[in-house]
Structures are given as C-alpha cells and as structure tokens.
C-alpha positions as YAML, in Angstrom:
chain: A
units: angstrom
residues:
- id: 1
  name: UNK
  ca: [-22.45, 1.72, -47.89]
- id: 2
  name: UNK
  ca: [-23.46, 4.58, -49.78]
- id: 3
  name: UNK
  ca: [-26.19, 7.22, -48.40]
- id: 4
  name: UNK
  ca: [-27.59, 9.75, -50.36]
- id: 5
  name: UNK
  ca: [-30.42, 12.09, -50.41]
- id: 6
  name: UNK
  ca: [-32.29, 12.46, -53.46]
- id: 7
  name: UNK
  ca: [-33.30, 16.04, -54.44]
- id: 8
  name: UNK
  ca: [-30.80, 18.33, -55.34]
- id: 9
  name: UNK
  ca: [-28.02, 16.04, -54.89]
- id: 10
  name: UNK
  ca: [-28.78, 12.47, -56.60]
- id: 11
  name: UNK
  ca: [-31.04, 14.01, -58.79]
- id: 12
  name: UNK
  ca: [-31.73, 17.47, -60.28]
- id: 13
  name: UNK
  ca: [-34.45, 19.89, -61.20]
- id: 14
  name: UNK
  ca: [-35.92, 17.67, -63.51]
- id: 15
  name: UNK
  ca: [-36.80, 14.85, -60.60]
- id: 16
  name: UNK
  ca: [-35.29, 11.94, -62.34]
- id: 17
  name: UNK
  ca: [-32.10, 9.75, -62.04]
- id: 18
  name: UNK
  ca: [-29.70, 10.38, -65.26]
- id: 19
  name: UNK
  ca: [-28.41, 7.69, -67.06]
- id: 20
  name: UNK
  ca: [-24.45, 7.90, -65.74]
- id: 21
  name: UNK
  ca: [-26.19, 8.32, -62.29]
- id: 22
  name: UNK
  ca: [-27.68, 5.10, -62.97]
- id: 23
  name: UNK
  ca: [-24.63, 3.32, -64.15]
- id: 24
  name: UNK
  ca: [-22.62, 4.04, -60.93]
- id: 25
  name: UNK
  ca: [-25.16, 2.84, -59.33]
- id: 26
  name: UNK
  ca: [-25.20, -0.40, -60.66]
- id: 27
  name: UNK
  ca: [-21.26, -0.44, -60.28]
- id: 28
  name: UNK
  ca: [-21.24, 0.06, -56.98]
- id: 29
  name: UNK
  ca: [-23.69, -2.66, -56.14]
- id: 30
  name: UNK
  ca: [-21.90, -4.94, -58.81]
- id: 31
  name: UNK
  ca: [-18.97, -4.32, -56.15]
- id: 32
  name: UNK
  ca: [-20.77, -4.90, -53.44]
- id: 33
  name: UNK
  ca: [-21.44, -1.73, -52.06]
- id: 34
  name: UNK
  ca: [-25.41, -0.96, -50.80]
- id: 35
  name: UNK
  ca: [-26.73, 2.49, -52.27]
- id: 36
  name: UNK
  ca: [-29.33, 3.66, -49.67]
- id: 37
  name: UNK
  ca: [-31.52, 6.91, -50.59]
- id: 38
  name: UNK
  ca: [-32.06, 8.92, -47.70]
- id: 39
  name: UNK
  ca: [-35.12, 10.96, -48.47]
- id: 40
  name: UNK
  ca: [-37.73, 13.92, -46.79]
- id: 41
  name: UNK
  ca: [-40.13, 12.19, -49.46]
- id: 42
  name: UNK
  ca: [-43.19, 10.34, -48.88]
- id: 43
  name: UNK
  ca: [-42.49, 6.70, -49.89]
- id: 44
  name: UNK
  ca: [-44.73, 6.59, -52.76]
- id: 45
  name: UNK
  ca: [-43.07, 9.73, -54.09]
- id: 46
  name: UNK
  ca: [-39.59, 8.54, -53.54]
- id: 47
  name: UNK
  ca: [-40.25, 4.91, -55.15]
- id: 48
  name: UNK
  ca: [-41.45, 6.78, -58.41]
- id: 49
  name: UNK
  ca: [-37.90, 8.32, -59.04]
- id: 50
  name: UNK
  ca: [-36.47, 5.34, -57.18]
- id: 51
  name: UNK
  ca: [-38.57, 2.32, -58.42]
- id: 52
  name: UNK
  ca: [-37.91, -0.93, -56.07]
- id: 53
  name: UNK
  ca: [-37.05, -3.26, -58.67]
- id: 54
  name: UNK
  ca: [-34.16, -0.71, -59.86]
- id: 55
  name: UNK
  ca: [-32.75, -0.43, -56.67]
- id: 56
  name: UNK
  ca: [-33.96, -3.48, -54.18]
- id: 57
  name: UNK
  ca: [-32.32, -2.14, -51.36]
- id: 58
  name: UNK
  ca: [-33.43, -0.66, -48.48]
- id: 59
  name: UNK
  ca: [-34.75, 3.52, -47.32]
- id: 60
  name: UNK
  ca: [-34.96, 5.82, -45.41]
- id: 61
  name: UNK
  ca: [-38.20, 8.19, -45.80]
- id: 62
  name: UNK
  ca: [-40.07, 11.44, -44.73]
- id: 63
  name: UNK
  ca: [-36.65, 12.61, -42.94]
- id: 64
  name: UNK
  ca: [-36.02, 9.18, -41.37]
- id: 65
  name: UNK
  ca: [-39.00, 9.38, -39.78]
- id: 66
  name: UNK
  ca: [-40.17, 5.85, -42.03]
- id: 67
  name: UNK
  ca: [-37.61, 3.30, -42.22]
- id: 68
  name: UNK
  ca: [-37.72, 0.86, -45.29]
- id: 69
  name: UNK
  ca: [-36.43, -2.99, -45.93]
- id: 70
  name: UNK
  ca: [-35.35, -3.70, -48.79]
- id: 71
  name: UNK
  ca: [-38.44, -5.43, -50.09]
- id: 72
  name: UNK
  ca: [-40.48, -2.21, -49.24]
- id: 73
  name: UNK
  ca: [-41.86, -3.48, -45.60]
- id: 74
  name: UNK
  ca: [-41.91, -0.56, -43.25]
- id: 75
  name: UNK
  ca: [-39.24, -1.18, -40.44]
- id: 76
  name: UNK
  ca: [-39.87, 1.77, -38.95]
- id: 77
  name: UNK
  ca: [-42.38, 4.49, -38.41]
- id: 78
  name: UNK
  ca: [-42.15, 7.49, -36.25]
- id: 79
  name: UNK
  ca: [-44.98, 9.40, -36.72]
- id: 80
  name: UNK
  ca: [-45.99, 12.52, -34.83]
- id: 81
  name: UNK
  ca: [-48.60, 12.12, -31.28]
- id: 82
  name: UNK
  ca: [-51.62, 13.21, -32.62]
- id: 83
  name: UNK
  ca: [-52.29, 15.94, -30.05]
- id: 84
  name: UNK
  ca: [-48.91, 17.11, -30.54]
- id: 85
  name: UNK
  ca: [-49.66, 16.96, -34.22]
- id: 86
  name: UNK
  ca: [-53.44, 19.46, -33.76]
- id: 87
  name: UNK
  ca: [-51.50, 21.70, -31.34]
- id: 88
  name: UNK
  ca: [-48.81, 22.29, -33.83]
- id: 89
  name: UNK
  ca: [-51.55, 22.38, -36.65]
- id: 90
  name: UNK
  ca: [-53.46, 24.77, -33.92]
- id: 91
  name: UNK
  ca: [-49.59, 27.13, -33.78]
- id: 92
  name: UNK
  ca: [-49.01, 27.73, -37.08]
- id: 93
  name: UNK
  ca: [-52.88, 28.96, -37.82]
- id: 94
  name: UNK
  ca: [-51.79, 31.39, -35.23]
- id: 95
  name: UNK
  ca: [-48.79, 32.40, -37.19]
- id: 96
  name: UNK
  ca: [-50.52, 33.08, -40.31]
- id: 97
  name: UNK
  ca: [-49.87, 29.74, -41.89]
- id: 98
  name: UNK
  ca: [-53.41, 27.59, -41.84]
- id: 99
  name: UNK
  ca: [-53.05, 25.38, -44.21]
- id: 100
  name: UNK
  ca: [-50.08, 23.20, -44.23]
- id: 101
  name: UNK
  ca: [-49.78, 19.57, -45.60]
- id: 102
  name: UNK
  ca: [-50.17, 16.94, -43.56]
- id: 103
  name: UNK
  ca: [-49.30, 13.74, -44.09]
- id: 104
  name: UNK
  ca: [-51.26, 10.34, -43.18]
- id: 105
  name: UNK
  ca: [-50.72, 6.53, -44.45]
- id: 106
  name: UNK
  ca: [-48.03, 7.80, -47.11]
- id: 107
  name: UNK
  ca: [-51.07, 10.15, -48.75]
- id: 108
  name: UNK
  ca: [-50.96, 14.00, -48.35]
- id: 109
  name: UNK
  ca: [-53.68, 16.22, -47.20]
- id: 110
  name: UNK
  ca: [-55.05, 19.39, -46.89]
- id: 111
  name: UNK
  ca: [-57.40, 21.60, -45.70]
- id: 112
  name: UNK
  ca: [-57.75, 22.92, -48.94]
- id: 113
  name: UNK
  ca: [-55.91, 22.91, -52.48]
- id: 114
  name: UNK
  ca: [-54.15, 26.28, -53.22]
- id: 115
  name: UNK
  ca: [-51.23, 26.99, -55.75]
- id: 116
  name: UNK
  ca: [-48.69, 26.09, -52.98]
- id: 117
  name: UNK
  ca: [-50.22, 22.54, -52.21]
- id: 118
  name: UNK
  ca: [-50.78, 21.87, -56.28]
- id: 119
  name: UNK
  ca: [-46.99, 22.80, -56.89]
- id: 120
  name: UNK
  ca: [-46.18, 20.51, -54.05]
- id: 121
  name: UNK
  ca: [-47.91, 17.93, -55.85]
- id: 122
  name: UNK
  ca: [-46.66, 18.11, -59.35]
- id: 123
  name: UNK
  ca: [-43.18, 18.19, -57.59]
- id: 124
  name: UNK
  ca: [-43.47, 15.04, -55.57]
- id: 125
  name: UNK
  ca: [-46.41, 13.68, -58.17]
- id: 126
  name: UNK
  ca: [-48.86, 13.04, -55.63]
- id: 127
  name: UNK
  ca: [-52.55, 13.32, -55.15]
- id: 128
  name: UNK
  ca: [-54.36, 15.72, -52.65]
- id: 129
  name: UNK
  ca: [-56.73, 15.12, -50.71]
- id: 130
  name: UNK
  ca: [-59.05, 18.18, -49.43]
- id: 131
  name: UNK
  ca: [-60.35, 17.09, -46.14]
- id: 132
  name: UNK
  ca: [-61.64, 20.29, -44.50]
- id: 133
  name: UNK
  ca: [-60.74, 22.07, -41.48]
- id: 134
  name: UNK
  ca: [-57.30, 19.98, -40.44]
- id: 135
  name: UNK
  ca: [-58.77, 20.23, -36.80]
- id: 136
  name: UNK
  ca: [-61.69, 18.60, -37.16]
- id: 137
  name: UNK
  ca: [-60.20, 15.97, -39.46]
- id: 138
  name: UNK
  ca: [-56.94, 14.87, -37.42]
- id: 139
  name: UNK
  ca: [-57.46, 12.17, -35.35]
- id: 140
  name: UNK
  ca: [-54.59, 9.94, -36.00]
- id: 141
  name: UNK
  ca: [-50.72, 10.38, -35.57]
- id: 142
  name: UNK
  ca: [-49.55, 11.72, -38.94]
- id: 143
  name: UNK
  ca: [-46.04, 10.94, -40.28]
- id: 144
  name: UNK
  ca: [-44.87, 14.96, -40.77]
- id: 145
  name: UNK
  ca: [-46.49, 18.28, -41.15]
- id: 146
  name: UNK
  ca: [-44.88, 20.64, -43.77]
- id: 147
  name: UNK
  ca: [-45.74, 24.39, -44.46]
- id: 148
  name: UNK
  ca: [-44.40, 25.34, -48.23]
- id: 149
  name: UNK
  ca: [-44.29, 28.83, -49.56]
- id: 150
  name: UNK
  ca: [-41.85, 31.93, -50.12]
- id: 151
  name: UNK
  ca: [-38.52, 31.02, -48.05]
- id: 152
  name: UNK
  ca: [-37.71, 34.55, -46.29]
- id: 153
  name: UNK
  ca: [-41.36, 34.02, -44.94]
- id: 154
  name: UNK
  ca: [-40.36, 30.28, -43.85]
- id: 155
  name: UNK
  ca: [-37.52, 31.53, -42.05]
- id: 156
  name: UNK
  ca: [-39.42, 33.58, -39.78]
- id: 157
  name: UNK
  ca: [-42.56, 30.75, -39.11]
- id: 158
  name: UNK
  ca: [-39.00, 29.01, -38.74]
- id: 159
  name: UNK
  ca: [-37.95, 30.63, -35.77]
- id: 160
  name: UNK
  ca: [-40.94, 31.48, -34.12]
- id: 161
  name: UNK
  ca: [-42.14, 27.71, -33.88]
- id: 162
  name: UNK
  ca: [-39.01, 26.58, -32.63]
- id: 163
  name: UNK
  ca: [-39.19, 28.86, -29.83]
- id: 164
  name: UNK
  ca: [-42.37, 27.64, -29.38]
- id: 165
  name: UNK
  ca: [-41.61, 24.12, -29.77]
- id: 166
  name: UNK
  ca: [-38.15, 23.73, -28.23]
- id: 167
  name: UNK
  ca: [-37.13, 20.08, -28.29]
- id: 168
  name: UNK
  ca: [-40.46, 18.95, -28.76]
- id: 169
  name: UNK
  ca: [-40.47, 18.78, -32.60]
- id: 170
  name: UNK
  ca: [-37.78, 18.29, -35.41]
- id: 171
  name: UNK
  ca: [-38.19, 21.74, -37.17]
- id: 172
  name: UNK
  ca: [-35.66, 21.86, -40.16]
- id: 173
  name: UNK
  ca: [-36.38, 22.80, -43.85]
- id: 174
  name: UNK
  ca: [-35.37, 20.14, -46.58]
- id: 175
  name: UNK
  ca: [-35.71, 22.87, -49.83]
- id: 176
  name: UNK
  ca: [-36.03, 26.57, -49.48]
- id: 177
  name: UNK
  ca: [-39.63, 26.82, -49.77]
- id: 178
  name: UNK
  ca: [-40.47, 23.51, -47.28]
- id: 179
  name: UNK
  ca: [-40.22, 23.42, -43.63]
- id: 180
  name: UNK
  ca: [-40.75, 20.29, -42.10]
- id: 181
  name: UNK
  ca: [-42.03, 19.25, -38.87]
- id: 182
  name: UNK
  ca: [-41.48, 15.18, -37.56]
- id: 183
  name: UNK
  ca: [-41.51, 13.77, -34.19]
- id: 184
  name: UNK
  ca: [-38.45, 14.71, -31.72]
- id: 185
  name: UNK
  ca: [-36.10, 12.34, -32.39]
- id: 186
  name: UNK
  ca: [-36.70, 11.98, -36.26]
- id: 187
  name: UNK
  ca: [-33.66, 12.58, -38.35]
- id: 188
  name: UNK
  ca: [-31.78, 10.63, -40.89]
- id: 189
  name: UNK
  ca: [-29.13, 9.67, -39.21]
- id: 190
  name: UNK
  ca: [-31.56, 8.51, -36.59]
- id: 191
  name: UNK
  ca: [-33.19, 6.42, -39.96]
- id: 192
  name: UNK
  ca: [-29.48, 5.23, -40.92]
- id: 193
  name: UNK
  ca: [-29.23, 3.87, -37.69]
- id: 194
  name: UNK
  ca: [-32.31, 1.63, -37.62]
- id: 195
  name: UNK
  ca: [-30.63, -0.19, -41.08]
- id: 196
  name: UNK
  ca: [-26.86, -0.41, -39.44]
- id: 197
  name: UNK
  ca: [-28.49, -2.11, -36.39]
- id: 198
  name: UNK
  ca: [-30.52, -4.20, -39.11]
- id: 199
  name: UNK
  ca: [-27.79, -5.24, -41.32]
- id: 200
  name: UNK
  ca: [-24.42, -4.68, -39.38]
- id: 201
  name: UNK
  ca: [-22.68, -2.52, -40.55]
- id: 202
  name: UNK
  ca: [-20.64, 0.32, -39.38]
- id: 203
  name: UNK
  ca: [-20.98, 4.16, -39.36]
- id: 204
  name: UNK
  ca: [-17.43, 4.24, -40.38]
- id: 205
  name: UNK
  ca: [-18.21, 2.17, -43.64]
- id: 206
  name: UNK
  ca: [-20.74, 4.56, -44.62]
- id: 207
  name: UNK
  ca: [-20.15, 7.88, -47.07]
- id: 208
  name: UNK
  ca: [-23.35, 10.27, -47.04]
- id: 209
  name: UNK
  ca: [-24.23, 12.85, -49.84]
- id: 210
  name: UNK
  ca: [-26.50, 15.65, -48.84]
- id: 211
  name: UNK
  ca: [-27.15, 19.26, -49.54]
- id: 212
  name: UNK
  ca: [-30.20, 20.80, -47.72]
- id: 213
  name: UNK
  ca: [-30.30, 21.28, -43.89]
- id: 214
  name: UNK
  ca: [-32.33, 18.89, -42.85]
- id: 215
  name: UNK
  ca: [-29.07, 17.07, -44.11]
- id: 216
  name: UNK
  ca: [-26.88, 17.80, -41.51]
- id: 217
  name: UNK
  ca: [-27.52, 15.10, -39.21]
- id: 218
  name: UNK
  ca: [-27.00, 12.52, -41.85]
- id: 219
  name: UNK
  ca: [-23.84, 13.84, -42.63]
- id: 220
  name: UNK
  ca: [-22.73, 13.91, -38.97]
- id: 221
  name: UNK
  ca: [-23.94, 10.48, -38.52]
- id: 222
  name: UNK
  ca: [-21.44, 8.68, -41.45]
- id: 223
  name: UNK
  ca: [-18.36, 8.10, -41.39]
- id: 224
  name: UNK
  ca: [-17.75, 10.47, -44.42]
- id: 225
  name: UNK
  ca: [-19.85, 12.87, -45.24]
- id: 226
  name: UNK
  ca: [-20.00, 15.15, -48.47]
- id: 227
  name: UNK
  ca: [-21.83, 18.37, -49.30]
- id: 228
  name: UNK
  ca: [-22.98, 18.72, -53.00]
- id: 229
  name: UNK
  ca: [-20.82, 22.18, -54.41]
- id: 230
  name: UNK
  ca: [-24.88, 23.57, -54.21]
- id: 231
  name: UNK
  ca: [-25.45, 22.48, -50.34]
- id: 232
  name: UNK
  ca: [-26.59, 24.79, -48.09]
- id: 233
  name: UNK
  ca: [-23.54, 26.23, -45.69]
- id: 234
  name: UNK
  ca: [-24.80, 24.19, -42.55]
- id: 235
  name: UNK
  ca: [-24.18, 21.33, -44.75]
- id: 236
  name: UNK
  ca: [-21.12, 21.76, -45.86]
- id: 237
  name: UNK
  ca: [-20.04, 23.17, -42.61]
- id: 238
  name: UNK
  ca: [-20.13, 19.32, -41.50]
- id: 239
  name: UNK
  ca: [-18.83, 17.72, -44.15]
- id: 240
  name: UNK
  ca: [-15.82, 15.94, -45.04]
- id: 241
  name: UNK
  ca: [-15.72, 17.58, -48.26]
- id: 242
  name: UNK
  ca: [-17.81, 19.12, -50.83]
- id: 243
  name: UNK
  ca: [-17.94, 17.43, -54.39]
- id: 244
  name: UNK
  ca: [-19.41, 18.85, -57.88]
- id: 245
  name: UNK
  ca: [-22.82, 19.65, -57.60]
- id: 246
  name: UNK
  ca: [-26.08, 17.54, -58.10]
- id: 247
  name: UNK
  ca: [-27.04, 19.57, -60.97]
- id: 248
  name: UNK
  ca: [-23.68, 18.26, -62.92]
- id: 249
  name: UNK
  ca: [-24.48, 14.60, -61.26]
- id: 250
  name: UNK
  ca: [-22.10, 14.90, -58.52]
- id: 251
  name: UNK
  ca: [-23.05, 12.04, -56.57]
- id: 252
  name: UNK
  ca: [-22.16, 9.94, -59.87]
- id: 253
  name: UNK
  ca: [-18.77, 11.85, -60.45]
- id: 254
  name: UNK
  ca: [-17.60, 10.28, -56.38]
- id: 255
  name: UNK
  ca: [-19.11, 6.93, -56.53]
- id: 256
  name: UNK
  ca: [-17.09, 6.63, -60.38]
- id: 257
  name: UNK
  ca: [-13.66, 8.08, -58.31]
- id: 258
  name: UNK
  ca: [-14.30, 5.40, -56.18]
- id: 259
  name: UNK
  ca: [-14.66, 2.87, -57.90]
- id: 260
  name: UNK
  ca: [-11.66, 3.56, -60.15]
- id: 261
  name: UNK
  ca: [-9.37, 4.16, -57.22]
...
C-alpha cells in the first residue's frame, strides 16, 4: 500500500494532481497496489483534488481524525469533546488569537470572515460560514480547530497551548501558517491503522510520503517512510529516506522506480 499526504508532497502549489502523478497512480493500482491519501483536509476539500471516482479507494482526513471507505462512508470520526473544544476556543482568545476556524459536519466556520479565513478558503475551496461569537455558537463536538496566520507568530501560540494543553490535545502544524488542534489520540498513523485493521494488511507493506510535521507520525507508523527533498526536518528526521520534492512530483518519480524495479 501506498500512503501519501496531499499538499506539498502529492501535489504542489497549484492544488491539483499532474498528469504523470496521475499515471503512476493508475500503475500502481493496475498492479495491485492501494494508493491511500492521507490528508489534514476536510473531506469535501480533499475529494475536489482527489475526486472518488478517480481514485475509489479509501482516506484518511482532517489529520486522521475522519477515517474514509472506499465508497466515501465515514469509518471513523474522532471529533473533539465539545467542552474541551469551547475551553480551547476560550485559550487561544486569551492568547491573542479569537478567531480560529472551526470545523463542524465537514463545513468550516467562523466567528467572522477576515483575510486569513478567505485565504483559507480559496486554498482548500470551501465556503465560510460566519456564525458569531464561537462561544455562543459551539454546542457540538467539532472535528478540529485550526488558527492560520504568520508562522513565527504560530510558533509561539504553538508552545504556549501545548503547555497548556499537555496530552490533552494533538497540537501540530500541517503548513507553516496552520496549526491544528484534534482530539488526543488523532494522528495519521492512528487513521492508517483503522484501514489495516479494515482490510488486513500490514504496516510493513505500507510506504508513506509526507513532508509537514503533522507528518511524522505517519511516517513512523509505515513500514517505509519517505520525506519529500522540501519536508520539514522532523520529517525527514524519521524517514527512511528523502526523495525529490513534491514540487518536481516526487511522489510520482518513487511509485515509477517502483514499479520498474
């Protein structure tokens, strides 16, 4: 089985999946291999670069945290408690940071739409949904909370709300500029896992392409993992090796090695 995340390693700037990345796709299933994307993206977001009848197979979502069959049903879903959810809403007011998105039933809201939030959208081409003070909105479990803005200032909300958090949350950024917050326990190895029990197949089968941190675990979980030549160094601290970059379709370049023997 093949593993990958999507941004910055399948797929580039531009959000889409290039024609040669395509094609080794389709090789590798024609050989019987299962290409699994392994995503921080909403599902809705993730299914327009990765439509289901291009790729019927199954996913892993919003950092593992939703767990996909192959004909879209949601194995899995992980969300956050919802009082966990307001306090951490509640924490990161207090660090300067008041409106992060938060999202519910694969739709993203906010408090209120500023540049941050409408880049957001364009990237992951999703609507927003303005629904006041978070506070007095919440009342449900929501699948992740993300803060997005300038990543030296990320880094520091970064620190403090682990140390406020401990094991409590999964705190990890997937880009730069987003850090994520899921339910302890939430990775993407953690989502892997849920599909090997599924389907039967083992971790030593499996190679795994990543390049941000909130990689890490998924590349600690296969049995082969490789950094992107673009990862971040926590990434490729883990890996097995580090291949060309997403940017020059790396992820195509391995699966074509392999193939060819």
């Amino acid at each position: 089985m093949i593993a990958t995340d999507l941004d910055r390693t399948l797929i580039w700037e531009d959000g889409t999946v290039r024609d040669r990345t395509w094609a080794a796709i389709d090789r590798a299933r024609a050989a019987g291999l299962r290409v699994i994307p392994v995503t921080g993206r909403m599902v809705q977001s993730m299914r327009r670069v990765i439509p289901l009848e291009r790729l019927p197979e199954p996913a892993v979502c919003y950092q593992g945290a939703v767990v996909l069959d192959a004909d879209g049903t949601w194995l899995r879903h992980s969300p956050i408690d919802t009082e966990l959810a307001r306090e951490t809403i509640a924490a990161l007011a207090e660090e300067g940071w008041p409106n992060p998105n938060v999202y519910l039933e694969d739709e993203l809201h906010v408090a209120e739409a500023n540049d941050n939030t409408r880049s957001y959208a364009v990237f992951c081409l999703k609507k927003i949904h303005e629904v006041g003070p978070l506070l007095d909105w919440l009342d449900r479990p929501p699948t992740k909370v993300v803060c997005v803005g300038d990543p030296a200032a990320l880094d520091v909300l970064e620190a403090a709300m682990k140390a406020r958090f401990g094991n409590r949350l999964w705190i990890s950024k997937s880009l730069p500029y987003f850090l994520e917050f899921a339910a302890a326990g939430v990775t993407k190895g953690a989502g892997l896992g849920v599909l090997a029990e599924k389907y039967g197949f083992s971790v030593d089968k499996v190679v795994a392409f990543g390049d941000g941190e909130n990689d890490v675990e998924l590349l600690e979980w296969a049995g082969y993992g490789v950094a992107v030549a673009n990862a971040h160094g926590r990434v490729k601290a883990v890996a097995d090796w580090v291949c060309p970059s997403g940017e020059v379709q790396g992820v195509a370049q391995v699966i074509e090695r392999l193939l060819d023997g």
